[in-house]
Coordinates of C-alpha atoms in Angstrom, one line a residue:
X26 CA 1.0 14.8 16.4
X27 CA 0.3 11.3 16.9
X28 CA -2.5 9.7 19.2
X29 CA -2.5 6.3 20.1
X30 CA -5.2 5.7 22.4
X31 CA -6.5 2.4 21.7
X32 CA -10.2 1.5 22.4
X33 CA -12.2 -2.0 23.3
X34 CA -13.0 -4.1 19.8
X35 CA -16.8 -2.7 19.1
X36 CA -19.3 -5.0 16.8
X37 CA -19.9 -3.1 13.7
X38 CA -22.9 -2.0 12.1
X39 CA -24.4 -2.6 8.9
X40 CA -25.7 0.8 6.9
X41 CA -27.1 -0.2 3.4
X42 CA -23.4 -1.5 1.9
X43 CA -21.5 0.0 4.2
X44 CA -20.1 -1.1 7.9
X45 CA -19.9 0.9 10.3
X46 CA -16.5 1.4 12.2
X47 CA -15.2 2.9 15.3
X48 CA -11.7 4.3 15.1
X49 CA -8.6 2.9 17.0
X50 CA -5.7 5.0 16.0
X51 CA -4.6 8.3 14.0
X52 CA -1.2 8.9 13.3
X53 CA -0.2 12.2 11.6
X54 CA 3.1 11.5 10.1
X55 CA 3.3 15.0 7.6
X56 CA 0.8 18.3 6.7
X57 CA -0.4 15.7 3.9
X58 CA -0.1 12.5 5.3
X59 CA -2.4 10.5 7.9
X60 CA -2.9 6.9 8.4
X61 CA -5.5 5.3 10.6
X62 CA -6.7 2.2 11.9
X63 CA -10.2 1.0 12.6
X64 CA -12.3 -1.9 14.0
X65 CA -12.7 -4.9 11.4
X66 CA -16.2 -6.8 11.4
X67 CA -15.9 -10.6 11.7
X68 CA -17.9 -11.4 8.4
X69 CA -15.4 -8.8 6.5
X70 CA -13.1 -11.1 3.8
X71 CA -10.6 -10.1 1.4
X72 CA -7.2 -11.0 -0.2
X73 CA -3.9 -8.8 1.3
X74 CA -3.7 -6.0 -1.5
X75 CA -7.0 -5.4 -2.3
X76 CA -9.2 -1.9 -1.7
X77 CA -11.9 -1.1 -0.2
X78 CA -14.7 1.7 0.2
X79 CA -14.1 3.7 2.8
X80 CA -15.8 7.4 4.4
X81 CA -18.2 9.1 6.1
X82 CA -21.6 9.9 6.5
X83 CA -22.3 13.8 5.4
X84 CA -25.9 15.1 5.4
X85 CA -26.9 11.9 5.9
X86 CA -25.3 10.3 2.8
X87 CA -22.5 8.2 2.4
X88 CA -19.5 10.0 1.2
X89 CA -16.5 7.5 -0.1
X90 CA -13.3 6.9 -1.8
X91 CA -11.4 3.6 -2.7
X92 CA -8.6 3.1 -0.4
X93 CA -6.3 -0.2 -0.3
X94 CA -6.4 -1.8 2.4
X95 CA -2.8 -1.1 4.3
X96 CA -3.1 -4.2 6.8
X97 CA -2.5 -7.9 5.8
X98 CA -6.1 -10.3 5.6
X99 CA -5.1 -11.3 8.7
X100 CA -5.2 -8.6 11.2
X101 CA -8.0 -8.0 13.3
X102 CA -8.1 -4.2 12.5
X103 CA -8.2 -2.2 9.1
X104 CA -5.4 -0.2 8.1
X105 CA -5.5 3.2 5.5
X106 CA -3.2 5.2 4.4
X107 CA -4.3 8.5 3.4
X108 CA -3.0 12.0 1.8
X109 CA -4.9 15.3 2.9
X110 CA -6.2 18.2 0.8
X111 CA -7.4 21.0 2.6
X112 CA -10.5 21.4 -0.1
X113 CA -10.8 17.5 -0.7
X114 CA -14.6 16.7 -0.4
X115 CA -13.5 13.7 1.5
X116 CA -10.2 13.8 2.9
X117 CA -10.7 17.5 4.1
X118 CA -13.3 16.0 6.7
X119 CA -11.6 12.6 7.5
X120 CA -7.8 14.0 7.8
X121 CA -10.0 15.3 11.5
X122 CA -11.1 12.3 12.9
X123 CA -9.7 11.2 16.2
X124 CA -10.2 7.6 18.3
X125 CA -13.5 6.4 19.4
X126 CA -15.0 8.1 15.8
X127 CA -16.9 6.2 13.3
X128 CA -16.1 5.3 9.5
X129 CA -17.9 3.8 6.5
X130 CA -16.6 0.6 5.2
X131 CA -17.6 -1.2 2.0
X132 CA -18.3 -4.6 2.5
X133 CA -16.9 -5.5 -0.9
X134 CA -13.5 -5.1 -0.8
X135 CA -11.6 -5.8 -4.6
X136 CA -9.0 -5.1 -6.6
X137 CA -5.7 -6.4 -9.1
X138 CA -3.5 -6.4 -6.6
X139 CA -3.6 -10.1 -5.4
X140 CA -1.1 -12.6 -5.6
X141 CA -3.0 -14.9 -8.1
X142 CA -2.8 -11.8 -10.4
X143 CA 0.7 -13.1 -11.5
X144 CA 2.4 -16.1 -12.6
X145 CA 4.6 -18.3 -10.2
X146 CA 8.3 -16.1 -10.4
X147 CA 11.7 -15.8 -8.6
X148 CA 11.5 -12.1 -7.8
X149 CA 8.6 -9.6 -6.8
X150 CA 8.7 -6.3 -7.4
X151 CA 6.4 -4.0 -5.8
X152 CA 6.3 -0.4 -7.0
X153 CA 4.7 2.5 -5.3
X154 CA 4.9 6.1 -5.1
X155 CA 3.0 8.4 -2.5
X156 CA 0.1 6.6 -0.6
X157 CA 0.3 3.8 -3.2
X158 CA 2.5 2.2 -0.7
X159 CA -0.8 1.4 1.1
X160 CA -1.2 -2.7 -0.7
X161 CA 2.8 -3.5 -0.2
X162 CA 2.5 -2.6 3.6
X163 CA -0.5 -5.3 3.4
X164 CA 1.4 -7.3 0.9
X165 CA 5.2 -7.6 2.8
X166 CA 3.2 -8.3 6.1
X167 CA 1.6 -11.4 4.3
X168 CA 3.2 -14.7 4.8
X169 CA 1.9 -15.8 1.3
X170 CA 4.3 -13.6 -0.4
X171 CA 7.2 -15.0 0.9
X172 CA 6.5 -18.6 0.5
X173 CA 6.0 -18.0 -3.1
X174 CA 8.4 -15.5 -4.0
X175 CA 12.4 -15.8 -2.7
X176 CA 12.9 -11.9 -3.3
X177 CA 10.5 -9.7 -2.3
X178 CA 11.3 -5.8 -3.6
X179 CA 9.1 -3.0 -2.2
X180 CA 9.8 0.4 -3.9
X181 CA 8.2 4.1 -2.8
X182 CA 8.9 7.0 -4.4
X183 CA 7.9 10.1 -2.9
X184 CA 8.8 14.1 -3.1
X185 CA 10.2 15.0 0.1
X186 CA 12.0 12.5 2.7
X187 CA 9.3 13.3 5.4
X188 CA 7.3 11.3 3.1
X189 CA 8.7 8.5 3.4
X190 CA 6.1 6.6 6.1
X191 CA 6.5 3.2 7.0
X192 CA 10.4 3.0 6.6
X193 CA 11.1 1.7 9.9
X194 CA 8.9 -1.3 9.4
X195 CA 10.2 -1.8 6.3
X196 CA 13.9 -1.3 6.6
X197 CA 13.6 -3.3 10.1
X198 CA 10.7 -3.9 12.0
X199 CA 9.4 -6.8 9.7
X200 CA 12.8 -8.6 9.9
X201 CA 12.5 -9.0 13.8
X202 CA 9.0 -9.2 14.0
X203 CA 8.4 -12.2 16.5
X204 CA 6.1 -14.0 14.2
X205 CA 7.1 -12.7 10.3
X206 CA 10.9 -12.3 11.4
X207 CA 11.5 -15.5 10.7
X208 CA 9.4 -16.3 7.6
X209 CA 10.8 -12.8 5.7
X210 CA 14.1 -13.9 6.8
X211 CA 16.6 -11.9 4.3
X212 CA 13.8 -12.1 1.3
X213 CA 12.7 -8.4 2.0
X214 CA 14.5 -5.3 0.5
X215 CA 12.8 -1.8 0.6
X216 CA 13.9 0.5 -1.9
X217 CA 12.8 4.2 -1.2
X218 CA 13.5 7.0 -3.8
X219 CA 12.6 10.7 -3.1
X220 CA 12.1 13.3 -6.1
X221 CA 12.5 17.2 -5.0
X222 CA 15.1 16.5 -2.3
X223 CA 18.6 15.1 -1.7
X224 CA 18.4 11.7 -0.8
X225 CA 20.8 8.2 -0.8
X226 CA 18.2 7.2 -3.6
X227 CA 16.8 10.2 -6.1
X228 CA 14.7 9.9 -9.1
X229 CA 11.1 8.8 -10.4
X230 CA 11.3 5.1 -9.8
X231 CA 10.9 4.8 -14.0
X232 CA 14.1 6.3 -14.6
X233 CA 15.9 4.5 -12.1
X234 CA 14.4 1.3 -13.8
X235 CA 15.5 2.7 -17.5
X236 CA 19.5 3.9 -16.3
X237 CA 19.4 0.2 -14.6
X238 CA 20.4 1.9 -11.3
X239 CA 17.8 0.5 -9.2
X240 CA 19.5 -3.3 -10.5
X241 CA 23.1 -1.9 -9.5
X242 CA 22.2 -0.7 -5.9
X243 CA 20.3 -3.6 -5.1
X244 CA 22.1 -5.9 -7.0
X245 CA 19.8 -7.7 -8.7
X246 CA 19.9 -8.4 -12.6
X247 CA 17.7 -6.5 -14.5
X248 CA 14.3 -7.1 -15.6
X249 CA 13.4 -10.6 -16.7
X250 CA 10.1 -11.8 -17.8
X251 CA 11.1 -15.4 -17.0
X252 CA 11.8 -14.4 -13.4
X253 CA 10.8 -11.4 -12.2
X254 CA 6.8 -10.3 -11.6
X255 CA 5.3 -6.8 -10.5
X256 CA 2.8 -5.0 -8.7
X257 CA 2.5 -1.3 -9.9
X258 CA 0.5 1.4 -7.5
X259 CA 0.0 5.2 -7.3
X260 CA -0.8 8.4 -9.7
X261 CA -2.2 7.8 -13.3
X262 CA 0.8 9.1 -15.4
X263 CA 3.6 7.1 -13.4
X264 CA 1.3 3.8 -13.5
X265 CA 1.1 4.6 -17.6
X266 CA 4.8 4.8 -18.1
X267 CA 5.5 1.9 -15.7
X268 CA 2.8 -0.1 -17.8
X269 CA 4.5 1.1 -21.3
X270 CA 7.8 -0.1 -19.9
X271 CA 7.2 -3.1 -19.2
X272 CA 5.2 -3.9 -22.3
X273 CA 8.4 -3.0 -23.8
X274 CA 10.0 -5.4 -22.2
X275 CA 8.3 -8.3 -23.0
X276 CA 6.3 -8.4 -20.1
X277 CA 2.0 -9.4 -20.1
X278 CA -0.6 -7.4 -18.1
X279 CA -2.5 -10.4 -15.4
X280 CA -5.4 -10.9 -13.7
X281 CA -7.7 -12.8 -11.6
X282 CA -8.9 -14.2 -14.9
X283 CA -5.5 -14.8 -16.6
X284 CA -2.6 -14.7 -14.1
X285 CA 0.3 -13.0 -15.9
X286 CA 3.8 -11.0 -15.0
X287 CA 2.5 -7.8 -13.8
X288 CA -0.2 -6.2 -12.5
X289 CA -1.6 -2.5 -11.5
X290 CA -4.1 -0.8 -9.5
X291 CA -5.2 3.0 -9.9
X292 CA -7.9 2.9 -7.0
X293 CA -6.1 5.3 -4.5
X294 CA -7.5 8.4 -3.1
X295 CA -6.9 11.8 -4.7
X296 CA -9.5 14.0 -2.8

């Protein structure tokens, strides 16, 4: 079910740290899967990757969750990429809204997921699994990445192939995009993997990594602290393993503070 009834631009409102925001479009993509778009106030700033609070107003408190940001810092709207739970204090209510209904925005969006996170590289990998694709569909639409990076690899492993959102634009939308098409050129390679079904690509995206497989189908060398620089996203244990791999590897945690070759962000909605 998809509804893509756009309506006019509205000038937000302020409600103690939150903005409030009328919705532009809902699409439905799976039963546990929804993204959204809404208005963006003027005075809003941040960096593409970064999250922000986002809700709704029950019983006449503000109810939120962190969710990354899914457009690039340019874009005049706000882009989110949710999952559903049917008993999720939060997402139970929001998976519902349609166009023309308000939402709670932060006005302080943050977050690790920023380009000055890492040290200058050849390669960047961006890996995600579920809605922890949100920050790479910010990211890849972002002509920063591709004027500092000559490879640009976004991963997302999922369970089922009807989970796998966004591959259009990834696999080819961005590439002819009038005003990106050019800029991504050939730098952009999208890399899905799905878990619990048969698939082209199948297997958690850390085993892939360990067998080297991921490095043989894309045909790329394998992991290289001298070269290669990552952005991890999505559930607790995965991010863990990810982290301990890397670390294995020679590789140094960044941030904002102290730029270094990786860097992950656990703020994505579970509820």
């Amino acid at each position: 079910m998809t509804d893509v009834t756009t309506v006019a631009p509205a000038v937000s409102k302020a409600r103690g740290a939150f903005m409030i925001e009328t919705v532009t479009w809902v699409q439905h993509w799976t039963d546990s899967l929804f993204s959204f778009r809404t208005t963006r106030d003027p005075g809003l700033r941040f960096s593409s990757g970064q999250f922000v609070m986002v809700g709704l107003e029950v019983d006449g408190k503000p109810l939120v969750r962190a969710y990354s940001i899914a457009s690039p810092a340019w874009h005049d709207e706000l882009e989110f990429y949710s999952i559903k739970v049917a008993d999720g204090p939060l997402t139970s209510r929001l998976q519902k809204i349609k166009v023309g209904d308000q939402v709670l925005i932060g006005k302080k969006p943050t977050g690790t997921l920023v380009l000055d996170g890492l040290k200058p590289g050849k390669r960047l990998y961006m890996l995600g699994t579920g809605t922890g694709l949100a920050p790479w569909l910010s990211l890849a639409r972002d002509p920063d990445v591709y004027e500092r990076f000559d490879e640009v690899i976004v991963t997302h492993t999922v369970r089922n192939v009807a989970d796998l959102n966004y591959r259009e634009l990834l696999e080819d939308e961005l590439a002819k995009d009038e005003i990106l098409g050019e800029l991504i050129g050939g730098k952009l390679r999208y890399y899905p993997t799905v878990t619990r079904e048969p698939f082209k690509t199948q297997g958690r995206i850390t085993d892939l990594i360990t067998s080297g497989k991921i490095f043989e189908d894309l045909g790329v060398p394998p992991l290289d602290p001298a070269v290669d620089r990552l952005m991890l996203c999505g559930g607790p244990s995965v991010l863990a393993d990810l982290k301990t791999l890397l670390v294995e590897r020679g590789y140094e945690e960044g941030s904002l503070a102290s730029p270094g070759d990786f860097v992950l962000e656990k703020a994505f909605v579970e509820t």
